[in-house]
Amino acid sequence: MAAVRGLVSEKDAAYYAGRPGVTIRHWAHEGRIRRHGSGRGNVRYSVFELNKAERDEWSRELITPGEPPPLPEVANAA
């Protein structure tokens, strides 16, 4: 399978956003970000849909986690 630019594992997405992996899965479930793939270990997330965490330049210690992506707009229920 060819690598797709910008798609990363849950672990890498969690590090990039400065959030736990469960939060990344929750955002995908809410529709804030898209899941690519299926099955255990095959799911990828796009870093372009995540907001980058602020980290210390030298130690990479988390300073501020990235903001959550916006909720998707939904149709009004009748």
PDB file of N, CA, C and O in Angstrom, residues 3-60:
ATOM      1  N   ALA A   3       2.042   5.027   0.671  1.00  0.00           N
ATOM      2  CA  ALA A   3       1.806   6.015   1.723  1.00  0.00           C
ATOM      3  C   ALA A   3       1.120   7.237   1.140  1.00  0.00           C
ATOM      4  O   ALA A   3       1.417   7.658   0.031  1.00  0.00           O
ATOM      5  N   VAL A   4       0.185   7.775   1.888  1.00  0.00           N
ATOM      6  CA  VAL A   4      -0.526   8.976   1.467  1.00  0.00           C
ATOM      7  C   VAL A   4      -0.010  10.131   2.301  1.00  0.00           C
ATOM      8  O   VAL A   4       0.053  10.048   3.524  1.00  0.00           O
ATOM      9  N   ARG A   5       0.365  11.192   1.641  1.00  0.00           N
ATOM     10  CA  ARG A   5       0.943  12.353   2.313  1.00  0.00           C
ATOM     11  C   ARG A   5      -0.028  12.932   3.342  1.00  0.00           C
ATOM     12  O   ARG A   5      -1.181  13.154   3.046  1.00  0.00           O
ATOM     13  N   GLY A   6       0.461  13.153   4.546  1.00  0.00           N
ATOM     14  CA  GLY A   6      -0.320  13.803   5.590  1.00  0.00           C
ATOM     15  C   GLY A   6      -1.142  12.858   6.446  1.00  0.00           C
ATOM     16  O   GLY A   6      -1.734  13.286   7.415  1.00  0.00           O
ATOM     17  N   LEU A   7      -1.194  11.568   6.109  1.00  0.00           N
ATOM     18  CA  LEU A   7      -1.949  10.616   6.923  1.00  0.00           C
ATOM     19  C   LEU A   7      -1.010   9.958   7.924  1.00  0.00           C
ATOM     20  O   LEU A   7       0.050   9.459   7.554  1.00  0.00           O
ATOM     21  N   VAL A   8      -1.428   9.990   9.191  1.00  0.00           N
ATOM     22  CA  VAL A   8      -0.592   9.463  10.264  1.00  0.00           C
ATOM     23  C   VAL A   8      -1.403   8.550  11.167  1.00  0.00           C
ATOM     24  O   VAL A   8      -2.635   8.571  11.157  1.00  0.00           O
ATOM     25  N   SER A   9      -0.706   7.766  11.966  1.00  0.00           N
ATOM     26  CA  SER A   9      -1.358   6.868  12.926  1.00  0.00           C
ATOM     27  C   SER A   9      -2.018   7.681  14.039  1.00  0.00           C
ATOM     28  O   SER A   9      -1.756   8.878  14.209  1.00  0.00           O
ATOM     29  N   GLU A  10      -2.838   6.995  14.821  1.00  0.00           N
ATOM     30  CA  GLU A  10      -3.484   7.647  15.968  1.00  0.00           C
ATOM     31  C   GLU A  10      -2.447   8.194  16.941  1.00  0.00           C
ATOM     32  O   GLU A  10      -2.576   9.306  17.452  1.00  0.00           O
ATOM     33  N   LYS A  11      -1.408   7.418  17.185  1.00  0.00           N
ATOM     34  CA  LYS A  11      -0.354   7.839  18.117  1.00  0.00           C
ATOM     35  C   LYS A  11       0.313   9.125  17.634  1.00  0.00           C
ATOM     36  O   LYS A  11       0.537  10.054  18.418  1.00  0.00           O
ATOM     37  N   ASP A  12       0.633   9.186  16.344  1.00  0.00           N
ATOM     38  CA  ASP A  12       1.270  10.382  15.795  1.00  0.00           C
ATOM     39  C   ASP A  12       0.318  11.577  15.770  1.00  0.00           C
ATOM     40  O   ASP A  12       0.726  12.707  16.033  1.00  0.00           O
ATOM     41  N   ALA A  13      -0.952  11.320  15.469  1.00  0.00           N
ATOM     42  CA  ALA A  13      -1.953  12.397  15.480  1.00  0.00           C
ATOM     43  C   ALA A  13      -2.118  12.955  16.897  1.00  0.00           C
ATOM     44  O   ALA A  13      -2.231  14.169  17.087  1.00  0.00           O
ATOM     45  N   ALA A  14      -2.105  12.065  17.890  1.00  0.00           N
ATOM     46  CA  ALA A  14      -2.237  12.493  19.282  1.00  0.00           C
ATOM     47  C   ALA A  14      -1.047  13.357  19.698  1.00  0.00           C
ATOM     48  O   ALA A  14      -1.218  14.381  20.369  1.00  0.00           O
ATOM     49  N   TYR A  15       0.156  12.967  19.303  1.00  0.00           N
ATOM     50  CA  TYR A  15       1.340  13.762  19.622  1.00  0.00           C
ATOM     51  C   TYR A  15       1.263  15.127  18.940  1.00  0.00           C
ATOM     52  O   TYR A  15       1.512  16.152  19.553  1.00  0.00           O
ATOM     53  N   TYR A  16       0.911  15.144  17.669  1.00  0.00           N
ATOM     54  CA  TYR A  16       0.836  16.388  16.889  1.00  0.00           C
ATOM     55  C   TYR A  16      -0.158  17.378  17.525  1.00  0.00           C
ATOM     56  O   TYR A  16       0.130  18.557  17.646  1.00  0.00           O
ATOM     57  N   ALA A  17      -1.316  16.850  17.959  1.00  0.00           N
ATOM     58  CA  ALA A  17      -2.351  17.700  18.545  1.00  0.00           C
ATOM     59  C   ALA A  17      -2.154  17.925  20.040  1.00  0.00           C
ATOM     60  O   ALA A  17      -2.807  18.788  20.631  1.00  0.00           O
ATOM     61  N   GLY A  18      -1.271  17.147  20.674  1.00  0.00           N
ATOM     62  CA  GLY A  18      -1.064  17.291  22.118  1.00  0.00           C
ATOM     63  C   GLY A  18      -2.252  16.800  22.920  1.00  0.00           C
ATOM     64  O   GLY A  18      -2.539  17.295  24.001  1.00  0.00           O
ATOM     65  N   ARG A  19      -2.943  15.812  22.372  1.00  0.00           N
ATOM     66  CA  ARG A  19      -4.137  15.246  23.004  1.00  0.00           C
ATOM     67  C   ARG A  19      -3.988  13.733  23.107  1.00  0.00           C
ATOM     68  O   ARG A  19      -3.229  13.133  22.352  1.00  0.00           O
ATOM     69  N   PRO A  20      -4.764  13.088  24.009  1.00  0.00           N
ATOM     70  CA  PRO A  20      -4.714  11.618  24.078  1.00  0.00           C
ATOM     71  C   PRO A  20      -5.328  10.978  22.826  1.00  0.00           C
ATOM     72  O   PRO A  20      -6.168  11.578  22.155  1.00  0.00           O
ATOM     73  N   GLY A  21      -4.931   9.738  22.552  1.00  0.00           N
ATOM     74  CA  GLY A  21      -5.466   9.022  21.403  1.00  0.00           C
ATOM     75  C   GLY A  21      -6.974   8.880  21.437  1.00  0.00           C
ATOM     76  O   GLY A  21      -7.640   8.940  20.401  1.00  0.00           O
ATOM     77  N   VAL A  22      -7.526   8.710  22.632  1.00  0.00           N
ATOM     78  CA  VAL A  22      -8.980   8.575  22.751  1.00  0.00           C
ATOM     79  C   VAL A  22      -9.679   9.852  22.273  1.00  0.00           C
ATOM     80  O   VAL A  22     -10.771   9.795  21.708  1.00  0.00           O
ATOM     81  N   THR A  23      -9.063  10.994  22.455  1.00  0.00           N
ATOM     82  CA  THR A  23      -9.644  12.254  21.974  1.00  0.00           C
ATOM     83  C   THR A  23      -9.641  12.293  20.454  1.00  0.00           C
ATOM     84  O   THR A  23     -10.619  12.738  19.837  1.00  0.00           O
ATOM     85  N   ILE A  24      -8.591  11.799  19.834  1.00  0.00           N
ATOM     86  CA  ILE A  24      -8.524  11.748  18.374  1.00  0.00           C
ATOM     87  C   ILE A  24      -9.649  10.858  17.850  1.00  0.00           C
ATOM     88  O   ILE A  24     -10.365  11.219  16.911  1.00  0.00           O
ATOM     89  N   ARG A  25      -9.840   9.691  18.467  1.00  0.00           N
ATOM     90  CA  ARG A  25     -10.935   8.787  18.057  1.00  0.00           C
ATOM     91  C   ARG A  25     -12.290   9.445  18.275  1.00  0.00           C
ATOM     92  O   ARG A  25     -13.195   9.309  17.448  1.00  0.00           O
ATOM     93  N   HIS A  26     -12.440  10.154  19.375  1.00  0.00           N
ATOM     94  CA  HIS A  26     -13.700  10.840  19.685  1.00  0.00           C
ATOM     95  C   HIS A  26     -13.997  11.914  18.634  1.00  0.00           C
ATOM     96  O   HIS A  26     -15.127  12.042  18.167  1.00  0.00           O
ATOM     97  N   TRP A  27     -12.995  12.693  18.265  1.00  0.00           N
ATOM     98  CA  TRP A  27     -13.182  13.716  17.237  1.00  0.00           C
ATOM     99  C   TRP A  27     -13.608  13.091  15.918  1.00  0.00           C
ATOM    100  O   TRP A  27     -14.447  13.631  15.209  1.00  0.00           O
ATOM    101  N   ALA A  28     -13.031  11.938  15.583  1.00  0.00           N
ATOM    102  CA  ALA A  28     -13.413  11.246  14.349  1.00  0.00           C
ATOM    103  C   ALA A  28     -14.860  10.770  14.435  1.00  0.00           C
ATOM    104  O   ALA A  28     -15.622  10.883  13.474  1.00  0.00           O
ATOM    105  N   HIS A  29     -15.257  10.255  15.597  1.00  0.00           N
ATOM    106  CA  HIS A  29     -16.625   9.795  15.788  1.00  0.00           C
ATOM    107  C   HIS A  29     -17.619  10.957  15.670  1.00  0.00           C
ATOM    108  O   HIS A  29     -18.715  10.792  15.134  1.00  0.00           O
ATOM    109  N   GLU A  30     -17.253  12.124  16.172  1.00  0.00           N
ATOM    110  CA  GLU A  30     -18.117  13.306  16.095  1.00  0.00           C
ATOM    111  C   GLU A  30     -18.147  13.919  14.687  1.00  0.00           C
ATOM    112  O   GLU A  30     -18.971  14.780  14.420  1.00  0.00           O
ATOM    113  N   GLY A  31     -17.220  13.529  13.834  1.00  0.00           N
ATOM    114  CA  GLY A  31     -17.165  14.077  12.488  1.00  0.00           C
ATOM    115  C   GLY A  31     -16.281  15.308  12.370  1.00  0.00           C
ATOM    116  O   GLY A  31     -16.280  15.979  11.339  1.00  0.00           O
ATOM    117  N   ARG A  32     -15.532  15.616  13.415  1.00  0.00           N
ATOM    118  CA  ARG A  32     -14.624  16.775  13.363  1.00  0.00           C
ATOM    119  C   ARG A  32     -13.460  16.514  12.406  1.00  0.00           C
ATOM    120  O   ARG A  32     -12.964  17.422  11.760  1.00  0.00           O
ATOM    121  N   ILE A  33     -12.989  15.260  12.372  1.00  0.00           N
ATOM    122  CA  ILE A  33     -11.918  14.841  11.470  1.00  0.00           C
ATOM    123  C   ILE A  33     -12.355  13.528  10.820  1.00  0.00           C
ATOM    124  O   ILE A  33     -13.254  12.848  11.305  1.00  0.00           O
ATOM    125  N   ARG A  34     -11.699  13.176   9.720  1.00  0.00           N
ATOM    126  CA  ARG A  34     -12.047  11.939   9.011  1.00  0.00           C
ATOM    127  C   ARG A  34     -11.056  10.828   9.340  1.00  0.00           C
ATOM    128  O   ARG A  34      -9.875  11.071   9.542  1.00  0.00           O
ATOM    129  N   ARG A  35     -11.606   9.606   9.378  1.00  0.00           N
ATOM    130  CA  ARG A  35     -10.793   8.402   9.515  1.00  0.00           C
ATOM    131  C   ARG A  35     -10.516   7.876   8.128  1.00  0.00           C
ATOM    132  O   ARG A  35     -11.387   7.884   7.273  1.00  0.00           O
ATOM    133  N   HIS A  36      -9.324   7.390   7.922  1.00  0.00           N
ATOM    134  CA  HIS A  36      -8.948   6.767   6.657  1.00  0.00           C
ATOM    135  C   HIS A  36      -8.504   5.349   6.973  1.00  0.00           C
ATOM    136  O   HIS A  36      -7.573   5.153   7.746  1.00  0.00           O
ATOM    137  N   GLY A  37      -9.173   4.354   6.395  1.00  0.00           N
ATOM    138  CA  GLY A  37      -8.852   2.963   6.653  1.00  0.00           C
ATOM    139  C   GLY A  37      -9.761   2.382   7.713  1.00  0.00           C
ATOM    140  O   GLY A  37     -10.659   3.045   8.233  1.00  0.00           O
ATOM    141  N   SER A  38      -9.531   1.118   8.026  1.00  0.00           N
ATOM    142  CA  SER A  38     -10.333   0.450   9.048  1.00  0.00           C
ATOM    143  C   SER A  38      -9.511  -0.673   9.662  1.00  0.00           C
ATOM    144  O   SER A  38      -8.472  -1.063   9.135  1.00  0.00           O
ATOM    145  N   GLY A  39     -10.002  -1.194  10.761  1.00  0.00           N
ATOM    146  CA  GLY A  39      -9.315  -2.293  11.428  1.00  0.00           C
ATOM    147  C   GLY A  39      -8.290  -1.805  12.431  1.00  0.00           C
ATOM    148  O   GLY A  39      -7.941  -0.640  12.496  1.00  0.00           O
ATOM    149  N   ARG A  40      -7.814  -2.734  13.206  1.00  0.00           N
ATOM    150  CA  ARG A  40      -6.846  -2.422  14.256  1.00  0.00           C
ATOM    151  C   ARG A  40      -5.489  -2.099  13.638  1.00  0.00           C
ATOM    152  O   ARG A  40      -4.907  -2.902  12.931  1.00  0.00           O
ATOM    153  N   GLY A  41      -5.004  -0.917  13.888  1.00  0.00           N
ATOM    154  CA  GLY A  41      -3.685  -0.522  13.419  1.00  0.00           C
ATOM    155  C   GLY A  41      -3.641   0.002  11.989  1.00  0.00           C
ATOM    156  O   GLY A  41      -2.585   0.391  11.522  1.00  0.00           O
ATOM    157  N   ASN A  42      -4.758  -0.011  11.284  1.00  0.00           N
ATOM    158  CA  ASN A  42      -4.772   0.448   9.897  1.00  0.00           C
ATOM    159  C   ASN A  42      -5.437   1.804   9.711  1.00  0.00           C
ATOM    160  O   ASN A  42      -5.495   2.305   8.599  1.00  0.00           O
ATOM    161  N   VAL A  43      -5.982   2.386  10.771  1.00  0.00           N
ATOM    162  CA  VAL A  43      -6.671   3.677  10.678  1.00  0.00           C
ATOM    163  C   VAL A  43      -5.645   4.794  10.665  1.00  0.00           C
ATOM    164  O   VAL A  43      -4.672   4.771  11.423  1.00  0.00           O
ATOM    165  N   ARG A  44      -5.854   5.769   9.809  1.00  0.00           N
ATOM    166  CA  ARG A  44      -4.978   6.934   9.712  1.00  0.00           C
ATOM    167  C   ARG A  44      -5.825   8.191   9.782  1.00  0.00           C
ATOM    168  O   ARG A  44      -7.001   8.193   9.428  1.00  0.00           O
ATOM    169  N   TYR A  45      -5.206   9.272  10.230  1.00  0.00           N
ATOM    170  CA  TYR A  45      -5.855  10.580  10.342  1.00  0.00           C
ATOM    171  C   TYR A  45      -4.997  11.607   9.624  1.00  0.00           C
ATOM    172  O   TYR A  45      -3.778  11.495   9.599  1.00  0.00           O
ATOM    173  N   SER A  46      -5.622  12.628   9.061  1.00  0.00           N
ATOM    174  CA  SER A  46      -4.896  13.664   8.339  1.00  0.00           C
ATOM    175  C   SER A  46      -4.427  14.743   9.312  1.00  0.00           C
ATOM    176  O   SER A  46      -5.246  15.314  10.040  1.00  0.00           O
ATOM    177  N   VAL A  47      -3.133  15.042   9.298  1.00  0.00           N
ATOM    178  CA  VAL A  47      -2.624  16.109  10.163  1.00  0.00           C
ATOM    179  C   VAL A  47      -3.145  17.472   9.702  1.00  0.00           C
ATOM    180  O   VAL A  47      -3.162  18.418  10.488  1.00  0.00           O
ATOM    181  N   PHE A  48      -3.595  17.565   8.459  1.00  0.00           N
ATOM    182  CA  PHE A  48      -4.101  18.832   7.946  1.00  0.00           C
ATOM    183  C   PHE A  48      -5.458  19.200   8.549  1.00  0.00           C
ATOM    184  O   PHE A  48      -5.903  20.336   8.436  1.00  0.00           O
ATOM    185  N   GLU A  49      -6.128  18.247   9.195  1.00  0.00           N
ATOM    186  CA  GLU A  49      -7.404  18.504   9.860  1.00  0.00           C
ATOM    187  C   GLU A  49      -7.223  18.792  11.346  1.00  0.00           C
ATOM    188  O   GLU A  49      -8.191  19.080  12.040  1.00  0.00           O
ATOM    189  N   LEU A  50      -6.003  18.677  11.848  1.00  0.00           N
ATOM    190  CA  LEU A  50      -5.716  18.873  13.270  1.00  0.00           C
ATOM    191  C   LEU A  50      -4.981  20.186  13.492  1.00  0.00           C
ATOM    192  O   LEU A  50      -4.258  20.660  12.621  1.00  0.00           O
ATOM    193  N   ASN A  51      -5.172  20.755  14.674  1.00  0.00           N
ATOM    194  CA  ASN A  51      -4.444  21.958  15.062  1.00  0.00           C
ATOM    195  C   ASN A  51      -3.222  21.539  15.878  1.00  0.00           C
ATOM    196  O   ASN A  51      -3.326  20.760  16.819  1.00  0.00           O
ATOM    197  N   LYS A  52      -2.085  22.064  15.481  1.00  0.00           N
ATOM    198  CA  LYS A  52      -0.804  21.672  16.078  1.00  0.00           C
ATOM    199  C   LYS A  52      -0.680  22.174  17.516  1.00  0.00           C
ATOM    200  O   LYS A  52      -1.018  23.314  17.827  1.00  0.00           O
ATOM    201  N   ALA A  53      -0.164  21.300  18.374  1.00  0.00           N
ATOM    202  CA  ALA A  53       0.109  21.663  19.759  1.00  0.00           C
ATOM    203  C   ALA A  53       1.358  22.535  19.817  1.00  0.00           C
ATOM    204  O   ALA A  53       2.252  22.424  18.977  1.00  0.00           O
ATOM    205  N   GLU A  54       1.412  23.383  20.826  1.00  0.00           N
ATOM    206  CA  GLU A  54       2.616  24.187  21.054  1.00  0.00           C
ATOM    207  C   GLU A  54       3.525  23.394  21.985  1.00  0.00           C
ATOM    208  O   GLU A  54       3.104  22.960  23.060  1.00  0.00           O
ATOM    209  N   ARG A  55       4.770  23.196  21.566  1.00  0.00           N
ATOM    210  CA  ARG A  55       5.741  22.428  22.348  1.00  0.00           C
ATOM    211  C   ARG A  55       7.024  23.229  22.512  1.00  0.00           C
ATOM    212  O   ARG A  55       7.346  24.076  21.689  1.00  0.00           O
ATOM    213  N   ASP A  56       7.741  22.936  23.593  1.00  0.00           N
ATOM    214  CA  ASP A  56       9.027  23.568  23.839  1.00  0.00           C
ATOM    215  C   ASP A  56       9.989  23.188  22.714  1.00  0.00           C
ATOM    216  O   ASP A  56      10.069  22.020  22.322  1.00  0.00           O
ATOM    217  N   GLU A  57      10.710  24.168  22.211  1.00  0.00           N
ATOM    218  CA  GLU A  57      11.601  23.954  21.074  1.00  0.00           C
ATOM    219  C   GLU A  57      12.686  22.921  21.351  1.00  0.00           C
ATOM    220  O   GLU A  57      13.068  22.153  20.469  1.00  0.00           O
ATOM    221  N   TRP A  58      13.185  22.865  22.569  1.00  0.00           N
ATOM    222  CA  TRP A  58      14.311  21.994  22.884  1.00  0.00           C
ATOM    223  C   TRP A  58      13.890  20.661  23.490  1.00  0.00           C
ATOM    224  O   TRP A  58      14.408  19.625  23.105  1.00  0.00           O
ATOM    225  N   SER A  59      12.977  20.697  24.445  1.00  0.00           N
ATOM    226  CA  SER A  59      12.611  19.467  25.142  1.00  0.00           C
ATOM    227  C   SER A  59      11.402  18.764  24.523  1.00  0.00           C
ATOM    228  O   SER A  59      11.121  17.626  24.863  1.00  0.00           O
ATOM    229  N   ARG A  60      10.660  19.440  23.636  1.00  0.00           N
ATOM    230  CA  ARG A  60       9.424  18.942  23.016  1.00  0.00           C
ATOM    231  C   ARG A  60       8.322  18.718  24.047  1.00  0.00           C
ATOM    232  O   ARG A  60       7.323  18.061  23.778  1.00  0.00           O
TER     233      ARG A  60
END
